[in-house]
Short mmCIF file of C-alpha atoms in Angstrom, two decimals:
data_model
loop_
_atom_site.label_atom_id
_atom_site.label_comp_id
_atom_site.label_asym_id
_atom_site.label_seq_id
_atom_site.Cartn_x
_atom_site.Cartn_y
_atom_site.Cartn_z
CA ASP A 1 261.86 158.86 210.02
CA ALA A 2 262.07 160.95 213.19
CA ARG A 3 259.72 163.92 213.11
CA VAL A 4 258.86 167.01 215.09
CA THR A 5 255.32 166.62 216.41
CA GLN A 6 253.07 169.58 217.06
CA THR A 7 249.67 169.62 218.72
CA PRO A 8 247.01 170.68 218.11
CA ARG A 9 247.14 170.94 214.31
CA HIS A 10 244.26 173.40 214.31
CA LYS A 11 242.83 175.66 216.99
CA VAL A 12 239.92 178.06 216.78
CA THR A 13 239.05 180.09 219.84
CA GLU A 14 237.65 183.42 220.88
CA MET A 15 239.78 186.39 221.71
CA GLY A 16 240.79 186.61 225.32
CA GLN A 17 241.16 182.84 225.70
CA GLU A 18 244.42 181.17 226.62
CA VAL A 19 246.05 179.13 223.88
CA THR A 20 248.71 176.51 224.47
CA MET A 21 250.64 174.93 221.62
CA ARG A 22 252.90 171.94 222.17
CA CYS A 23 255.90 170.57 220.39
CA GLN A 24 257.84 167.35 220.73
CA PRO A 25 261.29 167.86 219.20
CA ILE A 26 263.23 165.06 217.59
CA LEU A 27 264.94 162.92 220.22
CA GLY A 28 268.53 164.03 220.62
CA HIS A 29 268.00 167.50 219.21
CA ASN A 30 268.92 170.14 221.75
CA THR A 31 267.93 173.29 219.88
CA VAL A 32 264.27 174.21 219.57
CA PHE A 33 262.75 177.11 217.68
CA TRP A 34 259.26 178.63 217.56
CA TYR A 35 258.22 180.48 214.39
CA ARG A 36 255.08 182.28 213.33
CA GLN A 37 254.07 182.35 209.67
CA THR A 38 251.67 184.86 208.16
CA MET A 39 251.11 186.00 204.59
CA MET A 40 252.17 189.54 205.42
CA GLN A 41 255.25 188.92 207.57
CA GLY A 42 256.38 185.53 206.35
CA LEU A 43 258.27 183.39 208.86
CA GLU A 44 259.25 185.18 212.06
CA LEU A 45 261.40 183.69 214.79
CA LEU A 46 259.63 183.98 218.12
CA ALA A 47 261.89 182.04 220.49
CA TYR A 48 264.97 179.86 220.49
CA PHE A 49 266.11 177.32 223.09
CA ARG A 50 269.33 175.43 223.50
CA ASN A 51 269.52 172.61 226.04
CA ARG A 52 266.10 173.77 227.29
CA ALA A 53 267.40 177.24 228.17
CA PRO A 54 265.86 180.21 226.36
CA LEU A 55 268.54 181.97 224.35
CA ASP A 56 266.46 184.47 222.48
CA ASP A 57 262.82 185.40 222.75
CA SER A 58 263.13 188.91 221.43
CA GLY A 59 260.69 188.15 218.62
CA MET A 60 257.91 187.42 221.05
CA PRO A 61 255.40 189.94 222.46
CA LYS A 62 256.34 189.54 226.10
CA ASP A 63 253.11 190.77 227.58
CA ARG A 64 251.05 187.91 226.20
CA PHE A 65 253.37 185.21 224.88
CA SER A 66 255.50 182.80 226.85
CA ALA A 67 257.65 179.86 225.76
CA GLU A 68 259.03 177.11 227.94
CA MET A 69 260.67 173.70 227.80
CA PRO A 70 259.52 171.77 230.87
CA ASP A 71 261.69 168.87 229.74
CA ALA A 72 263.74 167.80 226.75
CA THR A 73 260.75 166.17 225.06
CA LEU A 74 258.30 169.06 225.32
CA ALA A 75 258.27 172.70 224.29
CA THR A 76 255.24 174.90 224.84
CA LEU A 77 254.14 178.25 223.46
CA LYS A 78 251.35 180.02 225.30
CA ILE A 79 249.31 183.07 224.41
CA GLN A 80 247.27 184.71 227.15
CA PRO A 81 245.11 186.58 226.40
CA SER A 82 244.83 185.81 222.70
CA GLU A 83 243.94 188.48 220.14
CA PRO A 84 242.71 188.24 216.53
CA ARG A 85 246.11 189.49 215.29
CA ASP A 86 247.67 186.33 216.73
CA SER A 87 245.95 184.30 214.02
CA ALA A 88 248.74 182.56 212.11
CA VAL A 89 250.45 179.24 211.66
CA TYR A 90 252.91 178.50 214.45
CA PHE A 91 255.79 176.18 213.70
CA CYS A 92 258.19 174.42 215.97
CA ALA A 93 261.55 173.26 214.65
CA SER A 94 264.40 171.37 216.23
CA GLY A 95 267.98 170.71 215.32
CA PRO A 96 271.18 169.20 216.61
CA ASP A 97 273.74 171.57 218.07
CA ARG A 98 277.01 170.50 216.52
CA GLY A 99 278.68 173.86 216.29
CA GLY A 100 276.74 175.30 213.42
CA ASN A 101 275.83 174.48 209.81
CA GLN A 102 272.90 172.30 210.78
CA PRO A 103 269.48 172.12 209.15
CA GLN A 104 266.31 172.62 211.13
CA HIS A 105 263.52 170.06 211.17
CA PHE A 106 260.02 171.50 211.20
CA GLY A 107 256.75 170.17 212.50
CA ASP A 108 253.59 170.63 210.45
CA GLY A 109 252.47 173.57 212.54
CA THR A 110 249.45 174.68 214.54
CA ARG A 111 247.00 176.73 212.52
CA LEU A 112 245.54 179.20 215.00
CA SER A 113 242.44 181.30 214.41
CA ILE A 114 241.37 183.83 217.00
CA LEU A 115 237.83 185.08 216.49
CA SER B 1 267.55 190.78 211.64
CA GLN B 2 268.42 190.30 208.01
CA GLN B 3 266.24 188.32 205.67
CA GLY B 4 266.81 186.53 202.45
CA GLU B 5 264.66 187.79 199.64
CA GLU B 6 263.67 185.42 196.89
CA ASP B 7 263.17 186.38 193.27
CA PRO B 8 260.92 185.71 191.40
CA GLN B 9 258.07 185.57 193.88
CA ALA B 10 255.97 183.21 191.80
CA LEU B 11 256.86 180.88 188.98
CA SER B 12 254.69 178.70 186.79
CA ILE B 13 256.36 176.15 184.51
CA GLN B 14 255.58 173.04 182.51
CA GLU B 15 256.61 169.65 183.81
CA GLY B 16 260.07 168.77 182.56
CA GLU B 17 261.28 172.37 182.45
CA ASN B 18 263.87 173.80 184.80
CA ALA B 19 262.97 176.21 187.58
CA THR B 20 265.40 178.82 188.83
CA MET B 21 264.98 180.96 191.91
CA ASN B 22 267.28 183.61 193.31
CA CYS B 23 267.83 184.83 196.83
CA SER B 24 269.61 187.93 198.04
CA TYR B 25 270.70 188.80 201.54
CA LYS B 26 272.32 191.71 203.29
CA THR B 27 274.97 190.68 205.81
CA SER B 28 277.71 188.11 206.33
CA ILE B 29 276.52 184.55 206.72
CA ASN B 30 277.70 181.22 208.07
CA ASN B 31 275.69 179.28 205.53
CA LEU B 32 272.59 179.58 203.38
CA GLN B 33 269.86 176.97 203.32
CA TRP B 34 266.93 176.24 201.04
CA TYR B 35 263.69 174.77 202.28
CA ARG B 36 260.51 173.57 200.58
CA GLN B 37 257.02 173.93 201.99
CA ASN B 38 254.08 172.03 200.60
CA SER B 39 250.62 173.42 201.22
CA GLY B 40 249.51 172.90 204.81
CA ARG B 41 252.81 171.36 205.88
CA GLY B 42 255.99 172.37 207.62
CA LEU B 43 259.20 173.37 205.92
CA VAL B 44 261.49 170.63 204.72
CA HIS B 45 265.22 171.18 204.45
CA LEU B 46 266.55 170.72 200.92
CA ILE B 47 270.16 171.76 200.86
CA LEU B 48 272.74 173.75 202.82
CA ILE B 49 275.64 175.59 201.28
CA ARG B 50 278.43 176.93 203.46
CA SER B 51 279.89 180.38 203.02
CA ASN B 52 283.14 178.94 201.63
CA GLU B 53 281.34 176.87 198.99
CA ARG B 54 280.28 178.14 195.58
CA GLU B 55 278.11 175.34 194.26
CA LYS B 56 276.38 172.26 195.59
CA HIS B 57 274.26 169.52 194.06
CA SER B 58 271.67 167.20 195.51
CA GLY B 59 269.74 165.04 193.07
CA ARG B 60 267.88 167.41 190.74
CA LEU B 61 268.81 170.43 192.84
CA ARG B 62 271.71 172.74 192.19
CA VAL B 63 272.53 175.62 194.49
CA THR B 64 275.05 178.37 193.91
CA LEU B 65 276.33 180.95 196.33
CA ASP B 66 278.06 184.22 195.49
CA THR B 67 279.13 185.86 198.72
CA SER B 68 280.56 188.87 196.90
CA LYS B 69 277.10 189.63 195.51
CA LYS B 70 275.33 188.27 198.59
CA SER B 71 273.12 186.08 196.45
CA SER B 72 272.23 182.46 195.92
CA SER B 73 270.27 180.56 193.31
CA LEU B 74 268.32 177.32 193.43
CA LEU B 75 267.86 175.36 190.23
CA ILE B 76 265.43 172.47 190.00
CA THR B 77 266.04 170.47 186.86
CA ALA B 78 263.46 168.37 185.00
CA SER B 79 260.64 169.60 187.22
CA ARG B 80 257.79 167.35 188.26
CA ALA B 81 254.27 168.11 189.42
CA ALA B 82 255.38 167.04 192.91
CA ASP B 83 257.82 169.95 192.96
CA THR B 84 254.86 172.33 193.25
CA ALA B 85 255.52 174.10 196.55
CA SER B 86 256.89 177.26 198.12
CA TYR B 87 260.64 177.52 198.34
CA PHE B 88 262.43 179.55 200.98
CA CYS B 89 265.99 180.60 201.38
CA ALA B 90 267.30 181.10 204.90
CA THR B 91 270.53 182.61 206.07
CA ASP B 92 272.41 181.43 209.12
CA GLU B 93 274.39 184.20 210.78
CA GLY B 94 275.64 181.90 213.52
CA ASN B 95 274.20 179.92 216.44
CA ASN B 96 271.96 178.10 213.98
CA ARG B 97 269.50 180.99 213.97
CA LEU B 98 267.87 181.30 210.54
CA ALA B 99 266.39 184.36 208.87
CA PHE B 100 263.91 183.31 206.20
CA GLY B 101 262.86 185.06 203.03
CA LYS B 102 259.23 185.52 202.08
CA GLY B 103 259.20 182.47 199.86
CA ASN B 104 258.83 181.67 196.21
CA GLN B 105 255.71 179.89 194.93
CA VAL B 106 256.45 177.38 192.20
CA VAL B 107 253.69 175.69 190.24
CA VAL B 108 254.60 172.83 187.94
CA ILE B 109 251.90 172.12 185.38
CA PRO B 110 251.59 168.45 184.38
#
C-alpha cells in the first residue's frame, strides 16, 4: 500500500534550535497538508499545498514557522527558533485533487519535544 | 474555522457490543468524513458521506448524516478489541480542507 512517509518520527531538542520535519506524499497526490495535534487544541491545520503551491498557511505562526514543497516528492515544515509550546505531534497528509470529496492519507507523524 | 464536535468523548464497551458516536458541526459542508487513530499512529480514513447522502455502510461501520440538524453518527457493530482507538469526524467545506473534531476515545474490552 502507498503511504505518506514522515521523518523523523521523534525529535527532542532544546528551545532556540531549528527543527525541520519532512514528508513524502503519496506519488500522484497533489494536495499536501500539515497538521499539529495537541491534547488541548486537537488537530489544527497549519498549511495546505496544491500542486506544490501554498494555498493557505493562515494556521501557522509566520514569525517562526515555514512550509515549502521543493518538489512533488518532498514537503518540509521548519520551526526556527523552536519554543517549548511547539511541542506536539506534527502530521503530514496528502490527497488527490479530483474536485472534492476525497479522503486524506496521513503519515504517522513527527513527535516533537522542545525542552 | 468550524469544527466537528464528537459526543461522547470517551466510550468503554465490551467486545461484541455496538459503539455509537455522534458529531455535530456548525456550517454548510461538502462532505463529512470519519477517521480512526490508533495510539502513536496517524489518522486513517474510514468513511466519507456526501452532503446529499443520508446513510452509508462500510463493513461493520454505519454512518448517518442529518444536514438539517448538522449532525452525523458513526456506528461500529460487533466491536472487537482491535477497534480500540480514537475516532474523529471531519467536515469538508470545500477545497478538500478538513476541520477535525477533538476526537472520541473508544476502548473495547476483550
